[in-house]
Amino acid sequence: MDTAPLIGKTYSLQDATASSDAYFERIGSIAGSFLDHGESLTKLLSIVQRTSQNKRRLNRFSLASTESSVESVLLRALSKNFSEYTTKVETHLRDLSLLQAWDKGLATSERQYHLYMLEIELINRSSIHAFRSTTTRLAFLPHCLHDLNADCRRIVRGDDYMCKGCSEECEVNVVSKMLRRHGVKPYIWMTANLKSLFNRLRKEGKQVGVLGIACIPELVNGMRMCMRAGVPVVGVPLDANRCARWWGEFHPNSVNVRVLENLLGDETLVLPRRPKLMNAGVGQ
Ligand code: SF4
């Protein structure tokens, strides 16, 4: 069995064992540490979102240990703990064409990646109970997760494409089955206009919740859009960014199914084990 970790264009959450478990445990611990130090979830989320918005302003924050602003402390802790997952960002940014550099997703900086990682974790914590209590739960999966060796038989059904289950090895198939077991309707996101969809479902009197799976910049965008629309949203980032948008062609990809199951199930969201943080962190 091939256990080489997936290589992403800018990031990979997998370690040498080809697992992203350690990443998810670490991001849970970092979020927990900040919250243990007295920041409210709402305030911390607002700081994280505001800090990542403007790249120029973001670059002005020093990571020197003498800097004590909340933004510098945050960026320092994130950099120490998550730089190993974003080693290819700088090379990718250097190679962007002028046109590509205008694309906010493609031009995401390393500091933004780290803030986005924390933002996803914080949104999950703030929305999980509301998401689980909605009556209409929809999931939007990226088509890049499908089995590249299969002749994909996805079909339009309802509000977007759905998996027909033609390949047992297909991650979309595996995840779709799991989602259905938990009462979540899985779509492969190809054509749905989410704003119109939310409006229509609301008019029909439905309480809608969304689960998203995508690469980190796309996932943050989608989760923010759902929040602006007042829709409870949770999300799991892909283990790496490996689709044609980043590479010019598709490469096989994966998502951490254990983390997904944890979000869907009744277990506590915070993972029980707290790995040692990289000299880190919070408050230093
Ligand atoms: S299992 Fe589903 S998503 Fe995967 S290739 Fe077949 S139809 Fe497409």
Coordinates of C-alpha atoms and ligand atoms in Angstrom, one line a residue:
M1 CA 0.0 0.0 0.0
D2 CA 1.3 3.4 -0.9
T3 CA 1.7 5.5 2.2
A4 CA 3.5 8.5 0.7
P5 CA 2.0 11.8 1.9
L6 CA 0.0 13.9 -0.6
I7 CA 1.9 16.9 -1.9
G8 CA -0.2 20.0 -2.4
K9 CA 0.6 23.0 -4.6
T10 CA 0.9 25.2 -1.5
Y11 CA -0.1 23.1 1.5
S12 CA -0.5 19.6 2.7
L13 CA -2.0 18.6 6.0
Q14 CA -0.5 15.1 5.9
D15 CA 2.7 14.1 7.7
A16 CA 5.2 11.4 6.9
T17 CA 2.7 8.7 7.7
A18 CA 0.3 10.1 5.1
S19 CA -2.2 11.1 7.8
S20 CA -3.6 14.5 8.6
D21 CA -4.7 13.4 12.1
A22 CA -1.8 15.3 13.8
Y23 CA -2.7 18.5 12.0
F24 CA -6.3 18.4 13.2
E25 CA -5.3 17.6 16.7
R26 CA -2.8 20.5 16.7
I27 CA -5.3 23.1 15.3
G28 CA -7.8 21.9 17.9
S29 CA -5.2 22.4 20.6
I30 CA -4.1 25.8 19.4
A31 CA -7.7 27.0 19.3
G32 CA -8.3 25.6 22.7
S33 CA -5.2 27.3 24.1
F34 CA -6.3 30.7 22.9
L35 CA -9.8 30.2 24.3
D36 CA -8.3 28.9 27.6
H37 CA -6.4 32.2 27.8
G38 CA -9.7 34.1 28.1
E39 CA -10.6 35.2 24.6
S40 CA -14.3 34.5 23.8
L41 CA -14.9 32.4 20.7
T42 CA -16.8 35.3 18.9
K43 CA -14.1 37.8 19.7
L44 CA -11.2 35.5 18.6
L45 CA -13.0 34.6 15.4
S46 CA -13.5 38.3 14.6
I47 CA -9.8 39.1 15.3
V48 CA -8.7 36.2 13.1
Q49 CA -11.0 37.2 10.2
R50 CA -10.1 40.9 10.4
T51 CA -6.3 40.1 10.6
S52 CA -6.3 38.0 7.4
Q53 CA -8.3 40.4 5.3
N54 CA -5.6 42.8 4.2
K55 CA -2.3 41.2 3.1
R56 CA -0.3 44.5 3.3
R57 CA -1.5 45.2 6.9
L58 CA -1.0 41.5 7.8
N59 CA 2.7 41.7 6.7
R60 CA 3.3 44.6 9.0
F61 CA 2.8 42.6 12.1
S62 CA 6.1 41.5 13.6
L63 CA 6.7 38.0 14.8
A64 CA 9.4 39.1 17.2
S65 CA 8.9 37.7 20.7
T66 CA 8.9 41.2 22.1
E67 CA 5.7 42.1 20.2
S68 CA 2.7 41.6 22.5
S69 CA -0.2 42.7 20.3
V70 CA -2.8 40.0 20.0
E71 CA -2.3 39.8 16.3
S72 CA 1.5 39.2 16.7
V73 CA 1.0 36.6 19.4
L74 CA -1.5 34.9 17.2
L75 CA 0.7 34.9 14.1
R76 CA 3.7 33.8 16.1
A77 CA 1.9 30.8 17.5
L78 CA 0.4 29.8 14.2
S79 CA 3.7 30.2 12.3
K80 CA 5.6 28.0 14.8
N81 CA 2.9 25.3 14.7
F82 CA 1.8 25.3 11.1
S83 CA 4.7 26.4 8.9
E84 CA 5.5 22.7 8.3
Y85 CA 2.2 22.4 6.5
T86 CA 2.7 25.4 4.2
T87 CA 6.3 25.0 3.0
K88 CA 5.4 25.5 -0.7
V89 CA 3.5 28.7 -0.5
E90 CA 6.4 31.1 -1.1
T91 CA 7.6 29.2 -4.2
H92 CA 4.1 29.1 -5.6
L93 CA 3.6 32.9 -5.0
R94 CA 6.9 33.6 -6.8
D95 CA 5.8 31.6 -9.8
L96 CA 2.4 33.3 -10.3
S97 CA 1.9 35.2 -13.4
L98 CA 0.6 38.8 -13.1
L99 CA -2.9 37.7 -14.0
Q100 CA -2.8 34.9 -11.5
A101 CA -1.6 37.2 -8.8
W102 CA -4.9 39.0 -9.0
D103 CA -6.7 35.8 -8.0
K104 CA -7.1 36.1 -4.2
G105 CA -7.3 32.3 -3.8
L106 CA -4.2 31.6 -5.8
A107 CA -2.4 34.5 -4.2
T108 CA -3.1 33.5 -0.5
S109 CA -0.1 34.2 1.6
E110 CA 1.4 31.9 4.2
R111 CA 0.2 34.0 7.1
Q112 CA -3.3 34.0 5.6
Y113 CA -3.2 30.1 5.3
H114 CA -2.4 29.9 9.0
L115 CA -5.2 32.3 9.9
Y116 CA -7.6 30.5 7.7
M117 CA -6.7 27.2 9.4
L118 CA -7.7 28.6 12.7
E119 CA -10.8 30.4 11.3
I120 CA -12.2 27.1 10.0
E121 CA -11.6 25.5 13.4
L122 CA -13.3 28.4 15.2
I123 CA -16.3 28.5 12.8
N124 CA -16.8 24.8 13.4
R125 CA -16.8 25.3 17.1
S126 CA -19.2 28.1 16.9
S127 CA -21.6 26.5 14.4
I128 CA -21.6 22.8 15.2
H129 CA -24.6 22.7 17.5
A130 CA -26.7 25.0 15.2
F131 CA -25.7 22.9 12.2
R132 CA -26.7 19.6 13.9
S133 CA -30.0 21.0 14.9
T134 CA -31.1 22.2 11.4
T135 CA -33.8 20.2 9.6
T136 CA -32.2 20.3 6.1
R137 CA -28.5 19.6 6.1
L138 CA -26.6 19.8 2.8
A139 CA -23.0 19.0 2.0
F140 CA -21.1 20.3 -0.9
L141 CA -18.1 18.2 -2.0
P142 CA -15.5 19.2 -4.5
H143 CA -15.6 17.2 -7.7
C144 CA -11.8 16.9 -7.5
L145 CA -12.2 14.3 -4.8
H146 CA -13.7 11.8 -7.3
D147 CA -11.8 8.6 -8.4
L148 CA -9.7 9.8 -11.3
N149 CA -9.5 6.3 -12.7
A150 CA -13.3 5.9 -12.9
D151 CA -15.6 7.1 -15.7
C152 CA -17.5 9.3 -13.2
R153 CA -21.3 8.7 -13.5
R154 CA -22.4 11.7 -11.4
I155 CA -25.9 12.9 -12.3
V156 CA -27.9 16.1 -11.8
R157 CA -30.4 15.4 -9.0
G158 CA -32.2 18.0 -7.0
D159 CA -30.0 21.2 -6.6
D160 CA -26.7 19.9 -8.1
Y161 CA -24.8 16.8 -9.1
M162 CA -24.9 13.7 -7.0
C163 CA -22.6 10.6 -6.8
K164 CA -23.9 7.4 -8.5
G165 CA -21.5 5.2 -6.6
C166 CA -19.7 3.7 -9.5
S167 CA -16.4 3.2 -7.7
E168 CA -15.8 1.7 -4.3
E169 CA -12.4 3.5 -4.1
C170 CA -13.9 6.9 -4.8
E171 CA -13.6 9.4 -1.9
V172 CA -16.8 11.1 -3.0
N173 CA -18.6 7.8 -2.8
V174 CA -17.2 7.0 0.7
V175 CA -18.0 10.4 2.0
S176 CA -21.4 10.6 0.4
K177 CA -22.4 7.3 2.0
M178 CA -21.2 8.5 5.4
L179 CA -23.1 11.8 5.0
R180 CA -26.3 10.0 4.1
R181 CA -26.0 7.8 7.3
H182 CA -25.9 11.0 9.3
G183 CA -28.9 12.6 7.5
V184 CA -26.9 15.0 5.4
K185 CA -27.7 15.3 1.6
P186 CA -24.4 15.1 -0.3
Y187 CA -23.9 17.1 -3.5
I188 CA -20.9 17.4 -5.7
W189 CA -20.7 21.2 -6.1
M190 CA -20.7 22.0 -9.8
T191 CA -23.6 24.4 -10.6
A192 CA -25.6 25.3 -7.5
N193 CA -26.0 29.0 -6.7
L194 CA -25.9 28.8 -2.9
K195 CA -27.5 32.2 -2.2
S196 CA -30.5 31.4 -4.4
L197 CA -30.8 27.9 -2.9
F198 CA -30.8 29.3 0.7
N199 CA -33.4 31.9 -0.2
R200 CA -35.7 29.2 -1.8
L201 CA -35.3 26.8 1.1
R202 CA -36.1 29.5 3.6
K203 CA -39.2 30.4 1.7
E204 CA -40.2 26.7 1.9
G205 CA -39.8 27.1 5.7
K206 CA -36.7 24.9 6.0
Q207 CA -33.9 25.5 8.4
V208 CA -30.8 24.8 6.4
G209 CA -27.3 23.9 7.5
V210 CA -24.2 23.4 5.3
L211 CA -21.1 21.2 5.5
G212 CA -18.3 22.1 3.1
I213 CA -15.2 20.3 1.9
A214 CA -12.7 22.2 -0.2
C215 CA -9.1 23.4 -0.2
I216 CA -8.3 26.0 2.5
P217 CA -8.8 29.3 0.6
E218 CA -12.0 28.1 -1.1
L219 CA -13.4 26.6 2.1
V220 CA -12.9 29.8 4.0
N221 CA -14.7 31.8 1.3
G222 CA -17.6 29.4 1.2
M223 CA -17.9 29.3 5.0
R224 CA -17.9 33.2 5.2
M225 CA -20.6 33.3 2.5
C226 CA -22.8 30.9 4.5
M227 CA -22.2 32.9 7.7
R228 CA -23.2 36.2 5.9
A229 CA -26.4 34.4 4.8
G230 CA -27.1 33.3 8.4
V231 CA -26.7 29.6 7.5
P232 CA -24.9 27.4 10.1
V233 CA -21.9 26.0 8.4
V234 CA -19.1 23.6 9.3
G235 CA -16.2 22.5 7.1
V236 CA -13.3 20.2 6.7
P237 CA -10.3 21.2 4.5
L238 CA -9.0 18.8 1.9
D239 CA -5.7 17.2 2.9
A240 CA -3.9 19.2 0.1
N241 CA -4.7 21.4 -2.9
R242 CA -4.2 19.2 -5.9
C243 CA -6.9 20.1 -8.5
A244 CA -6.4 21.6 -12.0
R245 CA -6.9 25.1 -10.7
W246 CA -3.6 24.8 -8.8
W247 CA -1.7 22.3 -11.0
G248 CA -3.2 22.6 -14.4
E249 CA -4.4 19.0 -14.1
F250 CA -6.1 16.8 -11.5
H251 CA -4.2 14.7 -8.9
P252 CA -5.9 12.2 -6.5
N253 CA -6.8 13.9 -3.2
S254 CA -8.3 13.0 0.2
V255 CA -10.2 14.4 3.2
N256 CA -9.8 13.2 6.8
V257 CA -12.8 11.0 7.2
R258 CA -12.3 10.6 11.0
V259 CA -12.5 14.4 11.5
L260 CA -15.6 14.5 9.2
E261 CA -17.3 11.7 11.2
N262 CA -16.4 13.6 14.4
L263 CA -18.2 16.7 13.1
L264 CA -21.2 14.7 12.1
G265 CA -21.5 12.5 15.1
D266 CA -22.3 13.0 18.7
E267 CA -18.7 13.0 19.9
T268 CA -17.3 16.2 21.3
L269 CA -15.8 18.4 18.6
V270 CA -12.6 18.9 20.6
L271 CA -10.3 15.9 20.0
P272 CA -9.4 14.3 23.3
R273 CA -5.6 14.1 22.9
R274 CA -3.6 17.3 23.2
P275 CA -0.3 17.0 21.3
K276 CA 2.7 19.0 22.4
L277 CA 2.7 22.4 20.7
M278 CA 5.8 23.7 19.1
N279 CA 7.2 25.8 21.9
A280 CA 4.4 27.8 21.3
G281 CA 2.7 29.1 21.8
V282 CA 0.0 31.0 23.0
G283 CA 0.8 33.9 25.3
Q284 CA 4.4 33.9 24.3
Ligands
SF4_1 S1 -18.2 7.0 -7.3 FE1 -19.5 8.9 -7.6 S2 -18.1 10.6 -7.7 FE2 -16.9 8.8 -7.8 S3 -16.5 8.5 -9.9 FE3 -18.4 7.3 -9.5 S4 -20.1 8.7 -9.7 FE4 -18.2 9.9 -9.8

